[in-house]
Short mmCIF file of C-alpha atoms (C1' of nucleotides) in Angstrom, two decimals:
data_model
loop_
_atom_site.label_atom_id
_atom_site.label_comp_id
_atom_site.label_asym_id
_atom_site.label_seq_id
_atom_site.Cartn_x
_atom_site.Cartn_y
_atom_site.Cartn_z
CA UNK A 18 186.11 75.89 -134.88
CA UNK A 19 186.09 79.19 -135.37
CA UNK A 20 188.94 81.55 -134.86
CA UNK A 21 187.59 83.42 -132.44
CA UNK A 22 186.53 80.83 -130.31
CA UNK A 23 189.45 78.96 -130.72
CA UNK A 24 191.39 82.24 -129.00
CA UNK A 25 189.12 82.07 -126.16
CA UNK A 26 189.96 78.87 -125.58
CA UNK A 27 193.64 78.67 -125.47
CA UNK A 28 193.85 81.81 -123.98
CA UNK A 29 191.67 80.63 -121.04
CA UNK A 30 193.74 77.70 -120.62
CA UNK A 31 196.85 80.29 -120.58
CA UNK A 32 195.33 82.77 -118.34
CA UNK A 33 194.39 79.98 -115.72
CA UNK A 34 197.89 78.64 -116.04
CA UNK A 35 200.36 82.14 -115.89
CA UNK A 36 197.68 84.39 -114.99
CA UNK A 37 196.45 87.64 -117.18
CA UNK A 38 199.97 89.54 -117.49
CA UNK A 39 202.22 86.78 -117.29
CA UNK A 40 200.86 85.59 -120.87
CA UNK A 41 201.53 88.01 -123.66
CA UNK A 42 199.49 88.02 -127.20
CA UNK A 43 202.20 87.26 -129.15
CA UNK A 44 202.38 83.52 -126.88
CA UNK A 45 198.68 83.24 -127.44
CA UNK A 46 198.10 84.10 -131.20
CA UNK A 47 201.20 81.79 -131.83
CA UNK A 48 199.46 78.44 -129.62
CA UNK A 49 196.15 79.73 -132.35
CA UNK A 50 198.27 79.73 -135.35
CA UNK A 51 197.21 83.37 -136.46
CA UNK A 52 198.51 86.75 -136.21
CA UNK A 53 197.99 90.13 -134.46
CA UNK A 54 195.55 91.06 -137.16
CA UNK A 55 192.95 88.78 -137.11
CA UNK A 56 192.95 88.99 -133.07
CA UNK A 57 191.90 92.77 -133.10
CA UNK A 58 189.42 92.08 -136.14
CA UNK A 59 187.72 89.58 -133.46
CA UNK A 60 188.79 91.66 -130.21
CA UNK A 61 188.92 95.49 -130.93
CA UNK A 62 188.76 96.45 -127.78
CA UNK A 63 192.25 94.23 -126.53
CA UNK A 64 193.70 91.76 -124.23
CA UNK A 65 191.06 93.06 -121.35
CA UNK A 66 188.28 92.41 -123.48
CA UNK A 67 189.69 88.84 -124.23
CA UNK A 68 190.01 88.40 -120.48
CA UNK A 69 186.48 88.81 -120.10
CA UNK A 70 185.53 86.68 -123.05
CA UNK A 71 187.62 84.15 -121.09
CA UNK A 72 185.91 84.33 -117.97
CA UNK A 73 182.33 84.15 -119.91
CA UNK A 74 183.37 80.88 -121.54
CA UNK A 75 184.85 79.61 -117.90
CA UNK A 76 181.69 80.37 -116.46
CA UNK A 77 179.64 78.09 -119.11
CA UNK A 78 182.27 75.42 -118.34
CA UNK A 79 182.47 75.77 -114.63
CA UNK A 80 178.79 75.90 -114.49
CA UNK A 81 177.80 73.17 -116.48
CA UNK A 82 179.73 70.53 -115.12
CA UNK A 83 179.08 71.33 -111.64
CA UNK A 84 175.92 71.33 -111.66
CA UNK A 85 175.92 68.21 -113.47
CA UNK A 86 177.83 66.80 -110.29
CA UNK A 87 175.14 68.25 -107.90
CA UNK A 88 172.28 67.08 -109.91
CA UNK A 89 174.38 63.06 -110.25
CA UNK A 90 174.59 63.13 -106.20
CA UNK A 91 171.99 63.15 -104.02
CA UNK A 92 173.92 65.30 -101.09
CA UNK A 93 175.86 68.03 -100.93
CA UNK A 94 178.24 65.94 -99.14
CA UNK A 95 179.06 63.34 -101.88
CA UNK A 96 178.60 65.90 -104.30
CA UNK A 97 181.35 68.20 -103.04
CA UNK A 98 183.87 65.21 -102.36
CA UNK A 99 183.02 63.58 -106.40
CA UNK A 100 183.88 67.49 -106.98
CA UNK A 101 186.80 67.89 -105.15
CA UNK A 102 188.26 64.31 -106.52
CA UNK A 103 187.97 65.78 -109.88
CA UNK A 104 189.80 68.33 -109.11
CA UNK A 105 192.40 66.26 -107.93
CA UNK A 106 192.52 63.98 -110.92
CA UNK A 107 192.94 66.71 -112.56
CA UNK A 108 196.05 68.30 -111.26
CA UNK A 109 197.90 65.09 -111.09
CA UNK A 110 197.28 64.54 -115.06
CA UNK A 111 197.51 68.20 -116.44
CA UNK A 112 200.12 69.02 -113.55
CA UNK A 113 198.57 72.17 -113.27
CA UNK A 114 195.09 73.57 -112.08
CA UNK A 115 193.11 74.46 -115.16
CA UNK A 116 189.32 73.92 -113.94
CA UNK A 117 187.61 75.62 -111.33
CA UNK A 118 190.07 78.25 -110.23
CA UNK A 119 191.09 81.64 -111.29
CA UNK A 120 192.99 83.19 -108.46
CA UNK A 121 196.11 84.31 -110.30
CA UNK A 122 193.51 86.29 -112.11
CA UNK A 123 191.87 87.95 -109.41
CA UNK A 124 195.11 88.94 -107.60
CA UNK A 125 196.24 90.23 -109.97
CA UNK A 126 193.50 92.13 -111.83
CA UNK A 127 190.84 92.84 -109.06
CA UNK A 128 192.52 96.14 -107.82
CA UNK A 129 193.43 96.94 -111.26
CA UNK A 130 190.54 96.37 -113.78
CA UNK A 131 186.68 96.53 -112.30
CA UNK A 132 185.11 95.16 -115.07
CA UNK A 133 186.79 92.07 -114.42
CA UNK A 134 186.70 92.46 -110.88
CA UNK A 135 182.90 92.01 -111.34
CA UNK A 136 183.02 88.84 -113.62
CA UNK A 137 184.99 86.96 -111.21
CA UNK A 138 182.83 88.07 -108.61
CA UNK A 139 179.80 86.64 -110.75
CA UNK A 140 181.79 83.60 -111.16
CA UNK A 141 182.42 82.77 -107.51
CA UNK A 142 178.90 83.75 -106.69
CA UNK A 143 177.05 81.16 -109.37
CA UNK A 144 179.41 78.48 -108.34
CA UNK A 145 178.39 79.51 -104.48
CA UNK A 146 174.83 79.47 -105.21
CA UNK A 147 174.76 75.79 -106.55
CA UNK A 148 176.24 74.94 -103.36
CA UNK A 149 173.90 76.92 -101.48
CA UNK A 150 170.80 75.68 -103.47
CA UNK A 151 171.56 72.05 -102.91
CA UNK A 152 172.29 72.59 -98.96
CA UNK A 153 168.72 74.16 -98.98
CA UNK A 154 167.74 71.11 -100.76
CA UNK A 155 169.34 69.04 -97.77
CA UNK A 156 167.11 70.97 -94.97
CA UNK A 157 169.49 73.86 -93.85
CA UNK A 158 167.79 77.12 -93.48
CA UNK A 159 168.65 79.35 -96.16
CA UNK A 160 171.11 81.38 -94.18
CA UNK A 161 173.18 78.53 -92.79
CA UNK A 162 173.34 77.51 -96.65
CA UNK A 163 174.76 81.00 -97.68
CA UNK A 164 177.41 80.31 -95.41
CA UNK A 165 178.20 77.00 -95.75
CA UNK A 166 178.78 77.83 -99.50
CA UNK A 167 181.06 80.31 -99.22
CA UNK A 168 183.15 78.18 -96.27
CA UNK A 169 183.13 75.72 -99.18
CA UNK A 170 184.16 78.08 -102.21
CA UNK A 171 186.70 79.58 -99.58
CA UNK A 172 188.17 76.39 -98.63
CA UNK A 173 188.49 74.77 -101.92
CA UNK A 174 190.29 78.15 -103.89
CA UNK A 175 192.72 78.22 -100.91
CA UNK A 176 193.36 74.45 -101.19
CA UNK A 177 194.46 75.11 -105.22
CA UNK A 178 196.60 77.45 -103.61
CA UNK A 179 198.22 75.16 -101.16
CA UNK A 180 198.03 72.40 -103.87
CA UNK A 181 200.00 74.95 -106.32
CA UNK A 182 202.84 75.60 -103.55
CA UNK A 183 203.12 71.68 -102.38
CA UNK A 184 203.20 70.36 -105.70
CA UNK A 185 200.84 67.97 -104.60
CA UNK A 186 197.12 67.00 -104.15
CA UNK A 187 197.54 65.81 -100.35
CA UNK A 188 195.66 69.91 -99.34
CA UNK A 189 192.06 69.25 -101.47
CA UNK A 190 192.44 65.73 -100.03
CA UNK A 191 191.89 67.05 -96.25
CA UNK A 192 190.11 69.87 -97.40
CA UNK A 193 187.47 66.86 -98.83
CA UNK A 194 187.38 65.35 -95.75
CA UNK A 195 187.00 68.16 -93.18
CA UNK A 196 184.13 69.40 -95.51
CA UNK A 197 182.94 65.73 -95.35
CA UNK A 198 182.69 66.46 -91.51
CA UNK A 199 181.04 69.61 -91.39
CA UNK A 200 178.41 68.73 -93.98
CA UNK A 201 177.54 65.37 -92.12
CA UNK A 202 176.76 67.67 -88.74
CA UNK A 203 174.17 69.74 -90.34
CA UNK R 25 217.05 102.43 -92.85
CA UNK R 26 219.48 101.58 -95.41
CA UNK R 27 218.99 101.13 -99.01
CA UNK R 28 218.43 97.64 -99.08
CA UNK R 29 216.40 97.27 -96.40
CA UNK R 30 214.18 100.29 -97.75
CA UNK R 31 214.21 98.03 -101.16
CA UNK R 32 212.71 94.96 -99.29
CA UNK R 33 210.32 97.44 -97.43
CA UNK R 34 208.77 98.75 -100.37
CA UNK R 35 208.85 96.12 -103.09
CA UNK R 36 207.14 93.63 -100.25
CA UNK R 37 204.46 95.79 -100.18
CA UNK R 38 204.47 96.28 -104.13
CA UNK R 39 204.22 92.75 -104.68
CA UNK R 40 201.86 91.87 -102.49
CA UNK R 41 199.16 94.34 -104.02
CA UNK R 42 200.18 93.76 -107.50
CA UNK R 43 201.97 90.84 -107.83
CA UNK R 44 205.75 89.99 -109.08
CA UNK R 45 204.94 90.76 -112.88
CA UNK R 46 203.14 93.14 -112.26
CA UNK R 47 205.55 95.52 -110.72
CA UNK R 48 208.87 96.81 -113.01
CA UNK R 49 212.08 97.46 -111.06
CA UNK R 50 211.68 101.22 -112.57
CA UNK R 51 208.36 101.68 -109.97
CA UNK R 52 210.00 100.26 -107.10
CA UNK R 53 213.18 102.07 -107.70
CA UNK R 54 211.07 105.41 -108.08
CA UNK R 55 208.92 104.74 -104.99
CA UNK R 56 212.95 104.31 -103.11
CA UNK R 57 214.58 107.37 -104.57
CA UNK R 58 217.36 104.92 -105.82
CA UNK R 59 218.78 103.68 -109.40
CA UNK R 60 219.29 100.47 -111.04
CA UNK R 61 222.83 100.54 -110.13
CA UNK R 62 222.35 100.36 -106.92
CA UNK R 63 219.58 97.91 -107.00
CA UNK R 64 221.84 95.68 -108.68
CA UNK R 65 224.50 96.70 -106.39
CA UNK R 66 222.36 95.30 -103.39
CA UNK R 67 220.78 92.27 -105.65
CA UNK R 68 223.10 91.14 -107.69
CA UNK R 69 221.05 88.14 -108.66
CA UNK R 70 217.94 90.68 -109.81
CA UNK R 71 214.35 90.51 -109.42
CA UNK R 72 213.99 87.40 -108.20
CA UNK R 73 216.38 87.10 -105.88
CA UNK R 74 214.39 90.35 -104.19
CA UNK R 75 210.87 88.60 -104.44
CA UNK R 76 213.10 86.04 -102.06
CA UNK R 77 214.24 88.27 -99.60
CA UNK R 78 210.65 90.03 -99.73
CA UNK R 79 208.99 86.45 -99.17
CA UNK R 80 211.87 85.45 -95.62
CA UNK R 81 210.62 89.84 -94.79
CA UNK R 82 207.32 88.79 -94.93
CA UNK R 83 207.99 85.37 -93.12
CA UNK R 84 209.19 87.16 -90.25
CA UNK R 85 206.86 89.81 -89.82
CA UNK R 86 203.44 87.43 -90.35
CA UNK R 87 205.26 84.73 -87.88
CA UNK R 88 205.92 87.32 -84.73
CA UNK R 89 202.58 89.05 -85.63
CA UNK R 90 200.73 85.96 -85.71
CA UNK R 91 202.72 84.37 -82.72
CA UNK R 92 201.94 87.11 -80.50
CA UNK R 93 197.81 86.82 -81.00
CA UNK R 94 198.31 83.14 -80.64
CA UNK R 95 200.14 83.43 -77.06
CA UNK R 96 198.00 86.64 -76.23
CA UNK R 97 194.73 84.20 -76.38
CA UNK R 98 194.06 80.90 -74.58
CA UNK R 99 192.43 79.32 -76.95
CA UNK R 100 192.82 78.50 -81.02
CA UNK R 101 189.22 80.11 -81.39
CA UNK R 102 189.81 82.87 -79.66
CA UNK R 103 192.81 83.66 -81.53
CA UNK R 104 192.02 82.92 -84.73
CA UNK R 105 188.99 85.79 -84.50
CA UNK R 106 191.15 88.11 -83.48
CA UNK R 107 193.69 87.47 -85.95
CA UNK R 108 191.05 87.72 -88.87
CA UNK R 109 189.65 90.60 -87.35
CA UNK R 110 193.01 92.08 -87.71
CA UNK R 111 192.73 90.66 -91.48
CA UNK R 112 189.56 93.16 -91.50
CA UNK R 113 190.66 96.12 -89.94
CA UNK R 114 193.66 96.17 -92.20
CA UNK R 115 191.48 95.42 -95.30
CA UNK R 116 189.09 98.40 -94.53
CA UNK R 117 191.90 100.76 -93.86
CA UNK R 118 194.43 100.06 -96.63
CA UNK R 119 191.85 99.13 -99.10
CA UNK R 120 193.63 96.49 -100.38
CA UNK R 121 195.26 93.46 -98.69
CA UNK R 122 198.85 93.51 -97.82
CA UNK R 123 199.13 91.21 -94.87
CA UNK R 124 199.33 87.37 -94.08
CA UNK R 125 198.73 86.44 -97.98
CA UNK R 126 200.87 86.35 -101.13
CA UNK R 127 198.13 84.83 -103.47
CA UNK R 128 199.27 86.88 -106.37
CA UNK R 129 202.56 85.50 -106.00
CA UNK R 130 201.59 82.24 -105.42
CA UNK R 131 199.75 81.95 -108.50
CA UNK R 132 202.24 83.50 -110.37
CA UNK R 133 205.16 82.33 -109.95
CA UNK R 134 204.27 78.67 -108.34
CA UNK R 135 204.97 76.94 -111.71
CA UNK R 136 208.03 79.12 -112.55
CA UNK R 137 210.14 79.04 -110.17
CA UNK R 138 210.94 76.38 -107.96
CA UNK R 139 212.68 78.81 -105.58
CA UNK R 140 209.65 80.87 -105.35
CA UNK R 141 207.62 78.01 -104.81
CA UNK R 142 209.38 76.41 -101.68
CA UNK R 143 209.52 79.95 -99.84
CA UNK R 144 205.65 79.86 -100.41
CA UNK R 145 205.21 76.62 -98.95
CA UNK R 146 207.54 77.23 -96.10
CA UNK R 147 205.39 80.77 -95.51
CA UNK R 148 201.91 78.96 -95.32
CA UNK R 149 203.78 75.67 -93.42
CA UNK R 150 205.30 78.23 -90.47
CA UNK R 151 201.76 79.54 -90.27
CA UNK R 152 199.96 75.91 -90.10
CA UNK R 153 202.22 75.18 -88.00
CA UNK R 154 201.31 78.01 -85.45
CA UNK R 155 197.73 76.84 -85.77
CA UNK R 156 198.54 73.44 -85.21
CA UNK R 157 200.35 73.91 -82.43
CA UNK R 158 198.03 75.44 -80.88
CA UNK R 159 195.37 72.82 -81.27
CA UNK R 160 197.57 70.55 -79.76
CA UNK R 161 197.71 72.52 -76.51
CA UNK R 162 194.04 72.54 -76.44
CA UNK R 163 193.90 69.15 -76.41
CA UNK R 164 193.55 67.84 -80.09
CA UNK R 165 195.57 64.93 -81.70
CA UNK R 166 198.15 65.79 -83.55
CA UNK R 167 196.44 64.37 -86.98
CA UNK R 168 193.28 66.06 -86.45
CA UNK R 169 195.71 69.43 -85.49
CA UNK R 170 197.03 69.21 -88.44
CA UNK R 171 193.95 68.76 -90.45
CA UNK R 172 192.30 71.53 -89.23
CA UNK R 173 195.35 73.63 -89.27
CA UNK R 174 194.75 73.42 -92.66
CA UNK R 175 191.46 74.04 -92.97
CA UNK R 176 192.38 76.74 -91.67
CA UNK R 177 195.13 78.34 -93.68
CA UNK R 178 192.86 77.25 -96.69
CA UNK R 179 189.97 79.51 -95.62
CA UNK R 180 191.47 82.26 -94.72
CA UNK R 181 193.35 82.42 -97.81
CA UNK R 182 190.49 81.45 -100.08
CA UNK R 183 188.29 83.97 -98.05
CA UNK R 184 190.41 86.63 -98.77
CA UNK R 185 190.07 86.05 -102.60
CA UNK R 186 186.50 86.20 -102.34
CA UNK R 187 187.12 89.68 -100.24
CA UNK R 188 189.19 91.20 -103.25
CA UNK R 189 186.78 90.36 -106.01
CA UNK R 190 183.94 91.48 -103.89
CA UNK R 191 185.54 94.60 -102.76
CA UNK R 192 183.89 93.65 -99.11
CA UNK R 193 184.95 92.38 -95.83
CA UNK R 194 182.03 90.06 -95.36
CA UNK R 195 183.20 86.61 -96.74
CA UNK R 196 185.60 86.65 -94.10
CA UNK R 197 183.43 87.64 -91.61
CA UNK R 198 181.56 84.78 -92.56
CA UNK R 199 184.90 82.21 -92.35
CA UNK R 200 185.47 83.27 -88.85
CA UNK R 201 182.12 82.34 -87.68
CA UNK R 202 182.48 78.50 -89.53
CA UNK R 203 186.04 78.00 -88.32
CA UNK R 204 184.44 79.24 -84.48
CA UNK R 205 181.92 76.90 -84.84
CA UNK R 206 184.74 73.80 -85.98
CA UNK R 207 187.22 75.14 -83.10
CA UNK R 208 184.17 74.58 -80.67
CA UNK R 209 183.20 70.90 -82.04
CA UNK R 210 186.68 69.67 -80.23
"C1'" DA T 15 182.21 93.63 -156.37
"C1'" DT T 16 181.92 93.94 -151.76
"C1'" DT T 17 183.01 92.52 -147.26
"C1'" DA T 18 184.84 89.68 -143.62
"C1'" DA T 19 189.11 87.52 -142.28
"C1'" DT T 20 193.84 87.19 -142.13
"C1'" DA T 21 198.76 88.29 -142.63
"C1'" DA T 22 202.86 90.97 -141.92
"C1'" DA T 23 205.42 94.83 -140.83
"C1'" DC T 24 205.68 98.32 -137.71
"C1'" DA T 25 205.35 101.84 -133.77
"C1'" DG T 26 206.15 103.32 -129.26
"C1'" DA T 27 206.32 102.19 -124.53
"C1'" DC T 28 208.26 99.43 -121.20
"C1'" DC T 29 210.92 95.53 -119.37
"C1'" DA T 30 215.04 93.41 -116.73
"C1'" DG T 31 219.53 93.72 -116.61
"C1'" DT T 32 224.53 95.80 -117.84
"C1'" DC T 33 228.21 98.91 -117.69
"C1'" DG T 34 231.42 102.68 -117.13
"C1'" DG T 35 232.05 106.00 -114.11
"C1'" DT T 36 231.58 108.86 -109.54
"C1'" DA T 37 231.30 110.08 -104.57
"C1'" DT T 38 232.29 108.81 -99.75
"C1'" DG T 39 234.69 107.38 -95.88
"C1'" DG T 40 237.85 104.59 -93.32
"C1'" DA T 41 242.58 102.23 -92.93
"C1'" DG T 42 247.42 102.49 -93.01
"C1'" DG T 43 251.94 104.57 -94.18
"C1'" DG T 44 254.78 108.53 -94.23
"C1'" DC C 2 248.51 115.69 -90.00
"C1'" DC C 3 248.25 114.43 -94.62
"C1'" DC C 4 248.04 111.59 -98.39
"C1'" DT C 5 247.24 107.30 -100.88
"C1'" DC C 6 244.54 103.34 -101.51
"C1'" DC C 7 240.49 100.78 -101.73
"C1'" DA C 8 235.93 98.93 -100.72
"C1'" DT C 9 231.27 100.28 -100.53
"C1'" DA C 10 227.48 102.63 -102.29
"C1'" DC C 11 225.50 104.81 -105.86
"C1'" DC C 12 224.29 106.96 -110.46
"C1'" DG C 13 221.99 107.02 -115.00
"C1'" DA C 14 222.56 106.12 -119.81
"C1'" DC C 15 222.21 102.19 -122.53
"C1'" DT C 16 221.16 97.26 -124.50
"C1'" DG C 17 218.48 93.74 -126.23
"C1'" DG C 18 214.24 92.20 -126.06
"C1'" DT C 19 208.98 91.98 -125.19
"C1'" DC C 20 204.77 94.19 -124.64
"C1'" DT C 21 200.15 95.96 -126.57
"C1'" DG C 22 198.19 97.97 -130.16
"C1'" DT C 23 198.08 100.12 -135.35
"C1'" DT C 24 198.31 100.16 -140.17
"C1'" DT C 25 198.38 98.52 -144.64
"C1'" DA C 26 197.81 95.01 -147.86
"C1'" DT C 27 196.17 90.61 -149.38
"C1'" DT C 28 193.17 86.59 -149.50
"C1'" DA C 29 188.69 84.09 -149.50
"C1'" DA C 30 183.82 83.95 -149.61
"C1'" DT C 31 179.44 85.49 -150.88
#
DNA sequence: ATTAATAAACAGACCAGTCGGTATGGAGGG
DNA sequence: CCCTCCATACCGACTGGTCTGTTTATTAAT
């Protein structure tokens, strides 16, 4: 791999895990094996510029595996709970959220930086959309899709957050279910 | 006000918009008119142990605000749209969000400090527990309460993520209107 | 030989936290 | 009434270290 690419990649890892300014360069380039000098030959314009680079390559990620989920399941419903369990599988092996999320990011950065402001925004939005598409799939009206989506993207971000305070899964787990129930009404 | 109380004033505000790293002692002290000796006069045990006292500050000012909306209404529904139009008011006018959430923090510190951590959890538990509580009275089972309690907390705070990074009030606008529709189910 | 990629040393700003010293105001003894 | 004593509150220069970003020099590949 690449160096650059290889940056972008630990670096999103560390960004999801500590946030933007709670990881340093010096932390990253070390985790890359290489030095302040090949980082700005590959980033001129900085850490910001990395940021965004990060939250490009999250977006490919995030994208690409949820819709795989949405296109495996046939309804939203069982689509959103083989989601959600993946997230949970997840944060009891890595210990820490690493998919899906990005909220230390945007707490910190939205007020500060609006160029990523935006890419978050773009990031919530696609991952909305999928929702949204496959509830229009099920029969909702386009409108009740919109927002049941962003109930969903709501729900599941604060759950992380919970999850991230608890120490434990047990918040996505009844965040599953009482998505579970609202899906099955409509 | 005395110093330290002025300290806690202004750093829980400080934090809340920009997160713990993201604020230096040297801004907070400015924005107080005071001097690292007396900070460490008052806080002897530093940073952190302010981000603690900020966190019971905040405690007690989200718990009577929220307690009084939930005895000023009869029912959960009722008071939880009042309470996030509150949320909205308060994001229009300060531009940023400084009530009811701590995400920044959250995200920041949840894997650092244990401390930290378990005054998050206690924040967001006090609130559930509000909600809960008032589910009860309205009839609900003190599982399903709970459940939706958290729900609740959950898509608030998520929705409030999706207001920063859109720079918009909407996606909580929406959340109201889901979690009135779920309040009305039971 | 030229150019992309990397390394290493460095600069300057900023960070949390420390330390010696100063001002204030109340208590108690003469 | 006055003076000493002392705790509290406060000040601001300073320390050691980290931060992002720059510069210069060297290596590797074409």
């Amino acid at each position: 791999m690449n160096s650059k690419s290889l940056i972008i990649d630990i670096a999103t890892t560390l960004f999801q895990q500590k946030g933007y300014i709670g990881v340093g360069l010096n932390e990253i380039l070390k985790a890359c094996n290489l030095s302040k000098g090949s980082f700005y030959h590959h980033f001129p314009n900085g850490k910001e510029a990395l940021l965004i680079a990060c939250l490009q390559s999250m977006e490919e990620a995030i994208m690409t595996d949820i819709e795989g989920i949405f296109e495996r399941y046939p309804t939203t419903e069982e689509a959103t709970n083989a989601m959600i369990s993946k997230l949970i599988v997840n944060f009891e092996t890595e210990g820490t959220i690493t998919g899906y999320t990005f909220s230390s990011i945007v707490s910190e950065m939205a007020s500060l930086s609006d160029p990523v402001r935006n890419a978050c925004a773009q990031l919530y939005q696609k991952m909305q959309d999928i929702y949204s598409n496959k509830l229009v799939e099920d029969g909702l009206s386009q409108d009740t899709a919109n927002s049941i989506a962003l109930m969903m993207t709501a729900s599941i971000e604060g759950g992380m957050m919970l999850c991230l305070t608890q120490n434990a899964t047990a918040p996505l787990s009844v965040i599953a279910k009482n998505l579970s129930y609202i899906l099955k009404e409509f």
